[in-house]
CSV table of C-alpha atoms in Angstrom, one decimal:
chain,number,residue,atom,x,y,z
A,249,MET,CA,63.7,110.7,130.0
A,250,LEU,CA,66.3,108.5,128.5
A,251,ASP,CA,69.6,109.5,130.4
A,252,PRO,CA,68.7,112.3,133.0
A,253,THR,CA,71.8,113.4,135.0
A,254,LEU,CA,71.9,112.4,138.2
A,255,GLU,CA,72.4,116.1,139.3
A,256,ALA,CA,69.0,117.2,138.0
A,257,GLU,CA,67.3,114.5,140.0
A,258,GLY,CA,69.2,115.0,143.2
A,259,LEU,CA,71.4,112.0,143.1
A,260,GLY,CA,75.0,113.6,142.3
A,261,PRO,CA,77.6,114.3,141.2
A,262,THR,CA,79.3,111.6,143.3
A,263,ALA,CA,83.0,111.1,144.0
A,264,PHE,CA,82.8,107.9,141.7
A,265,SER,CA,81.1,109.8,138.6
A,266,GLU,CA,83.8,112.4,139.0
A,267,ALA,CA,86.8,109.8,139.0
A,268,LEU,CA,85.1,108.0,136.0
A,269,THR,CA,84.9,111.0,134.1
A,270,GLY,CA,88.7,111.5,134.5
A,271,ASP,CA,89.2,107.9,133.6
A,272,TRP,CA,87.2,108.5,130.3
A,273,ALA,CA,89.0,111.5,129.4
A,274,ALA,CA,92.4,109.7,130.0
A,275,ARG,CA,91.5,106.5,127.8
A,276,ARG,CA,89.3,107.8,125.5
A,277,ALA,CA,91.6,108.3,122.9
A,278,GLU,CA,92.8,104.7,123.3
A,279,ILE,CA,89.3,103.4,123.0
A,280,ALA,CA,89.0,105.5,119.8
A,281,ASP,CA,92.1,104.2,118.4
A,282,GLN,CA,90.5,100.4,119.1
A,283,LEU,CA,87.1,101.2,117.9
A,284,THR,CA,87.3,103.5,115.1
A,285,GLY,CA,86.6,101.7,111.8
A,286,ALA,CA,85.9,98.5,113.9
A,287,SER,CA,83.0,96.2,113.7
A,288,VAL,CA,81.2,95.6,116.6
A,289,LEU,CA,78.3,93.3,117.8
A,290,VAL,CA,75.8,94.4,120.5
A,291,VAL,CA,73.3,92.1,122.0
A,292,GLY,CA,70.5,93.7,123.9
A,293,ALA,CA,71.2,96.9,122.2
A,294,ALA,CA,67.6,98.2,122.8
A,295,GLY,CA,67.9,98.0,126.7
A,296,THR,CA,69.0,101.0,129.0
A,297,ILE,CA,72.7,100.1,129.2
A,298,GLY,CA,73.2,98.5,125.5
A,299,ALA,CA,71.3,101.7,124.1
A,300,ALA,CA,73.6,104.2,126.3
A,301,THR,CA,76.8,101.9,125.1
A,302,VAL,CA,75.8,102.1,121.5
A,303,ARG,CA,75.6,105.9,121.8
A,304,GLN,CA,78.9,106.0,123.0
A,305,LEU,CA,80.3,104.0,120.5
A,306,LEU,CA,78.7,105.9,117.6
A,307,GLU,CA,81.0,109.0,118.7
A,308,LEU,CA,84.0,106.7,118.4
A,309,GLY,CA,83.5,106.0,114.8
A,310,PRO,CA,83.1,102.4,114.3
A,311,ALA,CA,82.7,101.3,110.5
A,312,ARG,CA,79.9,98.8,111.3
A,313,LEU,CA,77.6,97.9,114.1
A,314,GLU,CA,75.1,95.0,114.2
A,315,LEU,CA,72.4,95.6,116.9
A,316,ILE,CA,70.2,92.6,118.3
A,317,ASP,CA,67.5,92.8,120.7
A,318,ILE,CA,64.6,90.4,121.5
A,319,ASP,CA,62.3,93.6,122.2
A,320,GLU,CA,61.1,94.6,118.6
A,321,ASN,CA,59.4,97.8,119.7
A,322,GLY,CA,62.3,98.6,121.8
A,323,LEU,CA,64.7,98.2,118.8
A,324,ALA,CA,62.4,100.2,116.5
A,325,ARG,CA,62.4,103.1,118.9
A,326,PHE,CA,66.1,103.2,119.2
A,327,ALA,CA,66.5,103.0,115.5
A,328,ARG,CA,64.5,106.2,115.3
A,329,ASP,CA,66.4,107.8,118.2
A,330,ILE,CA,69.7,107.2,116.5
A,331,ARG,CA,68.6,108.4,113.2
A,332,SER,CA,66.9,111.7,114.8
A,333,ARG,CA,70.0,112.4,116.7
A,334,GLY,CA,72.1,112.3,113.4
A,335,LEU,CA,74.4,109.5,114.9
A,336,GLY,CA,76.2,107.1,112.8
A,337,ALA,CA,75.9,108.7,109.7
A,338,ASP,CA,79.3,107.3,108.4
A,339,ALA,CA,78.7,103.7,110.0
A,340,ALA,CA,76.7,100.7,108.5
A,341,ILE,CA,74.2,100.0,111.1
A,342,GLY,CA,71.9,96.6,111.2
A,343,PHE,CA,69.0,96.4,113.5
A,344,SER,CA,67.8,92.9,114.1
A,345,ALA,CA,65.2,91.9,116.4
A,346,LEU,CA,66.2,88.4,117.2
A,347,ASP,CA,66.8,85.8,120.2
A,348,PHE,CA,70.5,86.1,120.4
A,349,ALA,CA,71.3,82.5,121.0
A,350,GLY,CA,68.6,80.8,118.9
A,351,TRP,CA,69.3,79.6,115.4
A,352,PRO,CA,68.9,82.7,113.5
A,353,GLY,CA,70.6,84.7,115.9
A,354,LEU,CA,73.7,82.8,115.9
A,355,ALA,CA,73.4,82.5,112.2
A,356,LEU,CA,73.3,86.2,111.9
A,357,ALA,CA,76.5,86.5,114.1
A,358,GLU,CA,78.4,84.1,111.7
A,359,ALA,CA,77.2,85.7,108.7
A,360,ALA,CA,78.0,89.2,109.9
A,361,GLY,CA,81.3,88.3,111.8
A,362,PRO,CA,83.9,88.3,112.6
A,363,PHE,CA,83.8,91.3,114.9
A,364,ASP,CA,86.5,93.2,116.6
A,365,LEU,CA,84.0,93.5,119.6
A,366,VAL,CA,80.9,91.9,120.7
A,367,LEU,CA,79.0,93.6,123.8
A,368,ASN,CA,76.6,91.4,125.5
A,369,PHE,CA,73.7,93.1,127.4
A,370,ALA,CA,71.1,90.3,127.1
A,371,ALA,CA,69.6,89.4,130.6
A,372,VAL,CA,66.5,88.8,132.8
A,373,LYS,CA,67.5,91.3,135.6
A,374,HIS,CA,64.5,91.4,137.8
A,375,VAL,CA,64.5,89.3,141.2
A,376,ARG,CA,60.9,89.4,140.6
A,377,SER,CA,61.3,87.0,138.0
A,378,GLU,CA,61.5,84.2,140.6
A,379,LYS,CA,58.2,84.3,141.5
A,380,ASN,CA,57.3,80.9,140.3
A,381,ARG,CA,59.0,78.0,138.8
A,382,PHE,CA,58.1,78.8,135.0
A,383,THR,CA,59.6,82.5,135.2
A,384,LEU,CA,62.7,81.2,137.1
A,385,LEU,CA,63.6,78.7,134.1
A,386,HIS,CA,63.2,81.6,131.7
A,387,MET,CA,65.8,83.3,134.0
A,388,ILE,CA,68.1,80.5,133.9
A,389,ASP,CA,67.7,80.1,130.2
A,390,VAL,CA,68.3,83.5,129.2
A,391,ASN,CA,71.1,84.1,131.8
A,392,VAL,CA,72.9,80.7,131.6
A,393,ALA,CA,72.0,78.1,129.1
A,394,ARG,CA,71.7,80.6,126.3
A,395,GLN,CA,74.9,82.5,127.6
A,396,ARG,CA,77.1,79.6,127.1
A,397,ARG,CA,75.8,78.4,123.7
A,398,PHE,CA,76.2,82.1,122.5
A,399,ALA,CA,79.9,82.2,124.0
A,400,ARG,CA,80.8,78.9,122.8
A,401,HIS,CA,79.6,79.6,119.2
A,402,LEU,CA,81.9,82.9,119.3
A,403,ALA,CA,84.8,80.9,120.2
A,404,ALA,CA,84.1,77.7,117.8
A,405,LYS,CA,83.8,80.1,114.9
A,406,GLY,CA,86.3,82.7,115.8
A,407,LEU,CA,83.8,85.5,115.5
A,408,ALA,CA,85.2,88.0,118.0
A,409,LYS,CA,88.4,89.3,119.1
A,410,ARG,CA,87.0,90.4,122.3
A,411,ALA,CA,83.7,89.7,124.2
A,412,PHE,CA,82.2,91.5,127.2
A,413,VAL,CA,79.1,90.4,129.2
A,414,VAL,CA,77.2,92.7,131.9
A,415,SER,CA,77.0,91.4,135.1
A,416,THR,CA,75.3,92.7,138.5
A,417,ASP,CA,76.5,93.5,142.3
A,418,LYS,CA,73.8,90.9,143.1
A,419,ALA,CA,76.3,88.4,141.5
A,420,ALA,CA,78.6,88.9,144.7
A,421,ASP,CA,77.7,86.2,147.6
A,422,PRO,CA,74.3,85.8,145.9
A,423,ALA,CA,71.1,85.7,147.8
A,424,SER,CA,68.9,85.7,144.9
A,425,PHE,CA,68.6,83.4,142.2
A,426,MET,CA,68.9,86.2,139.7
A,427,GLY,CA,72.4,86.9,141.3
A,428,ALA,CA,73.3,83.3,141.0
A,429,THR,CA,72.3,83.2,137.5
A,430,LYS,CA,74.8,86.2,136.8
A,431,LEU,CA,77.4,84.8,138.7
A,432,LEU,CA,77.1,81.6,136.4
A,433,LEU,CA,77.0,83.8,133.7
A,434,GLU,CA,80.4,85.3,134.3
A,435,ALA,CA,81.8,81.7,134.8
A,436,VAL,CA,80.2,80.3,131.4
A,437,ALA,CA,81.7,83.3,129.5
A,438,PHE,CA,85.3,83.0,131.1
A,439,ALA,CA,85.0,79.0,130.5
A,440,ALA,CA,84.0,79.5,126.8
A,441,ALA,CA,87.2,81.7,126.4
A,442,ASP,CA,89.7,78.8,127.4
A,443,ALA,CA,88.7,77.3,123.8
A,444,PRO,CA,91.3,77.8,120.7
A,445,GLY,CA,90.1,80.8,118.6
A,446,ALA,CA,88.2,82.3,121.7
A,447,PRO,CA,88.0,86.0,122.2
A,448,VAL,CA,89.3,87.9,125.2
A,449,ALA,CA,86.4,87.6,127.7
A,450,THR,CA,85.6,90.2,130.3
A,451,ALA,CA,82.7,91.3,132.2
A,452,ALA,CA,81.5,94.2,134.6
A,453,ARG,CA,79.5,94.5,137.9
A,454,PHE,CA,78.3,98.2,139.0
A,455,ALA,CA,75.5,99.8,140.8
A,456,ASN,CA,72.0,100.6,140.0
A,457,VAL,CA,71.6,102.4,136.6
A,458,ALA,CA,69.3,105.3,137.5
A,459,TYR,CA,66.0,105.6,135.5
A,460,SER,CA,66.8,102.4,133.6
A,461,SER,CA,64.1,100.5,132.2
A,462,GLY,CA,61.7,98.7,134.9
A,463,SER,CA,63.6,100.2,137.6
A,464,LEU,CA,61.9,102.0,140.8
A,465,LEU,CA,63.1,105.2,139.8
A,466,GLU,CA,61.7,105.1,136.4
A,467,SER,CA,58.3,104.2,138.3
A,468,TYR,CA,58.6,107.5,139.9
A,469,ILE,CA,58.3,109.1,136.2
A,470,GLN,CA,55.2,106.8,135.4
A,471,ARG,CA,53.6,107.1,138.8
A,472,PHE,CA,54.0,111.1,138.9
A,473,GLU,CA,52.8,111.6,135.7
A,474,ALA,CA,49.5,109.0,136.4
A,475,GLY,CA,49.0,111.1,139.5
A,476,GLN,CA,49.6,108.2,141.6
A,477,ALA,CA,51.6,107.8,145.0
A,478,LEU,CA,55.3,106.9,144.8
A,479,ALA,CA,56.6,103.8,146.8
A,480,ALA,CA,60.0,103.0,148.3
A,481,PRO,CA,61.4,100.2,150.3
A,482,LYS,CA,62.3,101.0,153.9
A,483,ASP,CA,65.6,100.8,155.3
A,484,THR,CA,67.4,100.1,151.7
A,485,ARG,CA,70.3,102.1,150.8
A,486,ARG,CA,71.3,102.0,146.8
A,487,TYR,CA,74.2,103.7,145.0
A,488,PHE,CA,72.9,105.2,141.8
A,489,ILE,CA,75.2,105.8,138.3
A,490,ALA,CA,73.7,107.2,135.2
A,491,ALA,CA,73.4,105.4,132.0
A,492,ARG,CA,76.2,107.2,130.2
A,493,ASP,CA,78.6,106.4,133.1
A,494,ALA,CA,77.6,102.7,132.8
A,495,ALA,CA,78.2,102.4,129.1
A,496,ARG,CA,81.8,103.8,129.9
A,497,ILE,CA,82.3,101.3,132.4
A,498,CYS,CA,81.4,98.7,130.0
A,499,LEU,CA,83.7,100.1,127.3
A,500,LEU,CA,86.6,100.8,129.7
A,501,ALA,CA,86.7,97.6,131.2
A,502,GLN,CA,86.7,95.5,127.7
A,503,LEU,CA,89.6,97.9,126.9
A,504,ALA,CA,91.5,97.3,129.8
A,505,CYS,CA,90.7,94.3,131.7
A,506,GLY,CA,92.6,90.6,130.7
A,507,THR,CA,90.2,87.6,130.0
A,508,GLY,CA,88.6,86.1,132.8
A,509,ARG,CA,88.3,89.7,135.1
A,510,VAL,CA,85.4,91.6,136.0
A,511,ALA,CA,85.7,95.4,136.3
A,512,ILE,CA,84.1,96.8,139.3
A,513,PRO,CA,83.8,99.9,141.1
A,514,LYS,CA,86.7,101.0,143.4
A,515,PHE,CA,84.7,102.5,146.2
A,516,ASP,CA,82.7,101.6,149.2
A,517,PRO,CA,79.2,101.6,148.1
A,518,ALA,CA,77.5,102.4,151.3
A,519,SER,CA,79.7,105.5,151.6
A,520,GLY,CA,78.1,107.2,148.7
A,521,SER,CA,74.6,105.3,148.7
A,522,MET,CA,71.1,106.7,149.5
A,523,GLU,CA,68.3,105.4,151.3
A,524,MET,CA,65.4,105.0,148.6
A,525,ALA,CA,62.9,106.9,150.4
A,526,ASP,CA,65.3,109.9,149.9
A,527,THR,CA,65.5,109.3,146.2
A,528,ALA,CA,61.9,109.5,145.9
A,529,ALA,CA,61.8,112.9,148.2
A,530,ALA,CA,64.6,114.3,145.7
A,531,PHE,CA,62.5,113.5,142.6
A,532,LEU,CA,59.6,115.2,143.9
A,533,ARG,CA,61.6,118.2,145.1
A,534,GLY,CA,62.8,118.6,141.5
A,535,ARG,CA,59.2,118.9,140.6
A,536,GLY,CA,58.0,121.4,142.8
A,537,LYS,CA,56.3,118.8,145.5
A,538,ARG,CA,56.9,117.7,149.3
A,539,ALA,CA,57.2,114.1,150.1
A,540,VAL,CA,54.9,112.7,152.5
A,541,PHE,CA,55.7,109.4,153.7
A,542,LEU,CA,53.0,107.1,154.6
A,543,ASP,CA,52.8,103.2,155.4
A,544,ASP,CA,48.9,102.8,154.4
A,545,ALA,CA,48.3,102.6,150.6
A,546,ALA,CA,44.8,103.6,150.9
A,547,GLU,CA,45.8,106.5,152.7
A,548,ALA,CA,48.8,107.4,150.1
A,549,ALA,CA,46.1,106.8,147.1
A,550,ALA,CA,43.8,109.3,148.7
A,551,LEU,CA,46.3,112.0,149.2
A,552,ALA,CA,47.7,111.5,145.5
A,553,ALA,CA,43.9,111.9,144.3
A,554,ARG,CA,43.9,115.4,146.1
A,555,GLY,CA,46.8,116.9,144.2
A,556,GLY,CA,48.5,119.8,145.6
A,557,GLU,CA,52.1,120.3,146.9
A,558,ALA,CA,52.2,117.6,149.2
A,559,TRP,CA,52.8,114.1,147.4
A,560,PRO,CA,52.6,110.8,148.9
A,561,VAL,CA,55.4,108.2,149.0
A,562,LEU,CA,54.4,104.8,150.4
A,563,LEU,CA,57.0,103.1,152.4
A,564,THR,CA,57.2,99.4,152.1
A,565,PRO,CA,58.9,96.5,154.0
A,566,ARG,CA,62.2,95.2,152.9
A,567,ASP,CA,61.0,91.4,153.2
A,568,THR,CA,60.8,90.1,149.5
A,569,ALA,CA,62.8,87.6,148.3
A,570,GLY,CA,66.9,88.3,147.4
A,571,GLU,CA,66.9,91.8,148.8
A,572,LYS,CA,70.2,93.3,150.0
A,573,GLU,CA,70.7,96.3,152.4
A,574,VAL,CA,73.2,97.7,150.2
A,575,GLU,CA,75.1,96.6,147.3
A,576,VAL,CA,78.3,94.5,147.5
A,577,PHE,CA,80.6,94.0,144.3
A,578,ARG,CA,83.2,91.5,145.9
A,579,GLY,CA,82.3,88.1,147.3
A,580,ALA,CA,84.0,85.7,149.0
A,581,GLY,CA,86.7,83.5,147.4
A,582,GLU,CA,87.0,86.6,145.1
A,583,THR,CA,90.4,89.2,144.9
A,584,VAL,CA,91.3,92.1,142.9
A,585,GLU,CA,93.9,93.6,141.0
A,586,PRO,CA,94.7,97.0,140.0
A,587,LEU,CA,93.6,98.4,136.7
A,588,ASN,CA,95.3,102.0,136.5
A,589,PHE,CA,92.0,103.9,136.9
A,590,ALA,CA,90.9,106.1,139.7
A,591,ALA,CA,87.3,104.3,139.6
A,592,LEU,CA,87.7,100.9,138.7
A,593,GLU,CA,89.6,97.7,139.5
A,594,ALA,CA,89.6,94.3,138.1
A,595,LEU,CA,87.9,91.3,140.2
A,596,VAL,CA,89.6,87.9,140.0
A,597,PRO,CA,86.5,85.2,140.5
A,598,ALA,CA,86.6,82.6,142.7
A,599,PRO,CA,87.9,79.3,140.9
A,600,VAL,CA,85.2,77.3,139.5
A,601,ASP,CA,86.0,73.7,138.3
A,602,ALA,CA,85.2,73.4,134.6
A,603,ARG,CA,83.9,69.9,134.7
A,604,THR,CA,81.5,70.9,137.7
A,605,LEU,CA,80.2,73.9,135.8
A,606,ASP,CA,79.5,72.2,132.4
A,607,ALA,CA,77.7,69.3,134.5
A,608,ALA,CA,75.5,71.8,136.4
A,609,VAL,CA,74.6,74.0,133.2
A,610,ASP,CA,73.9,70.6,131.4
A,611,GLU,CA,71.3,70.1,134.4
A,612,LEU,CA,70.0,73.3,134.3
A,613,ALA,CA,69.5,73.3,130.2
A,614,ALA,CA,67.7,70.1,131.0
A,615,LEU,CA,65.1,71.6,133.2
A,616,VAL,CA,64.7,74.6,131.0
A,617,GLU,CA,64.0,72.5,127.9
A,618,GLY,CA,61.4,70.3,129.8
A,619,ARG,CA,63.8,67.1,129.6
A,620,ARG,CA,63.2,67.0,133.6
A,621,ILE,CA,61.0,68.3,135.9
A,622,GLY,CA,62.7,70.2,138.8
A,623,ASP,CA,61.5,72.3,141.5
A,624,ALA,CA,63.1,75.5,143.0
A,625,ALA,CA,65.0,73.4,145.8
A,626,GLU,CA,66.3,71.2,143.1
A,627,ILE,CA,67.5,74.3,141.0
A,628,GLU,CA,69.3,75.6,144.0
A,629,ALA,CA,71.0,72.6,144.8
A,630,VAL,CA,72.2,72.5,141.3
A,631,MET,CA,73.7,75.8,141.4
A,632,ALA,CA,75.3,75.4,144.9
A,633,ARG,CA,77.4,72.7,143.5
A,634,VAL,CA,79.2,75.4,141.3
A,635,LEU,CA,78.6,78.2,143.8
A,636,PRO,CA,79.4,76.6,147.2
A,637,GLY,CA,78.3,79.9,149.2
A,638,PHE,CA,74.9,80.2,147.2
A,639,ALA,CA,71.8,80.0,149.6
A,640,HIS,CA,68.6,81.5,148.0
A,641,VAL,CA,66.8,83.8,150.5
A,642,ALA,CA,63.2,83.0,150.0
A,643,ALA,CA,60.1,85.1,151.3
A,644,GLU,CA,56.6,84.9,151.1
A,645,ALA,CA,56.0,89.0,150.2
A,646,ARG,CA,56.5,89.4,146.2
A,647,LEU,CA,56.9,92.7,144.4
A,648,ASP,CA,54.0,91.9,142.0
A,649,ASP,CA,51.7,92.2,145.0
A,650,ARG,CA,52.7,96.0,145.7
A,651,ILE,CA,52.2,99.2,144.0
């Protein structure tokens, strides 16, 4: 299920998705003019959003696509999918399993460039990666240190006219290290854009992409097919968009935003969000099952083993690190500007001192590379120098310890 419609899963359509459809229809010709015959580099191309964006791109007639992803198997599956769909028959498409900011990735970008557009979806996106110092450092490496290296390479070599990075709603007043790294990602991407020859640099924050790789909703499919209980956190609301809509947000954002601007949804996420428990019930209804909500894992497993029309959904407390009750797209010190879209507006980030940012990322890079040893408290203190409002919300409970 690569891009299930929200309607089929009982999650839509929504006022936002309908407004975005109108924005896409109104500006599609302009995007086609921009990208027909263009050369585009896509980093993280095999991920849910990256793959959806590539499919949208191939409908617009680019001359050449260079697709990079560290996931060799995912990239192979994606190559087969594109060819099986008959997409991109007139485009030259390269598929390269590479670390985008390692020397081979940087060298490929230089050899294959320059590009009219670079779309960067590379990320460690799970809050669960904060579980220990080692995985946290890996997150910082991918989301911050390597992002700065890559952005600076594009600028120094004049490799792109426009460059886009995907961020997250968790970057607004971050309560997790993951959200803080994505806010730093925005900052390093925009700082690199100040250099001579740098591309126009833009970003986007949006809601959860339904059934994206590794998501809770994707786990519904896997658990149901395995005859297992579903699971959902209590008292947690989320707003969902389809992968196709996420792709369209990214392409509209890079077209319409000025440098240093972040496209965000123009709506109150609380007004259209769903309780996570309700998403599980909707999923089961679509498969002829009735959700039975339980608090005991053993009881849920026993009910799942019996099969039948009643299907267990284990409700878990919202007590793991970095969780928010609902999405927020705009944080303290951030303002918005109109974009002439029904669905999107432009966020103006809070000012960041360039020297302070560089010094902090240098320190984080030293930790990542093992030149210094530091714990989570020190990492938080370094980040807080650039992000004054950042305070990591720690918790003893871990997602890895739950079904």
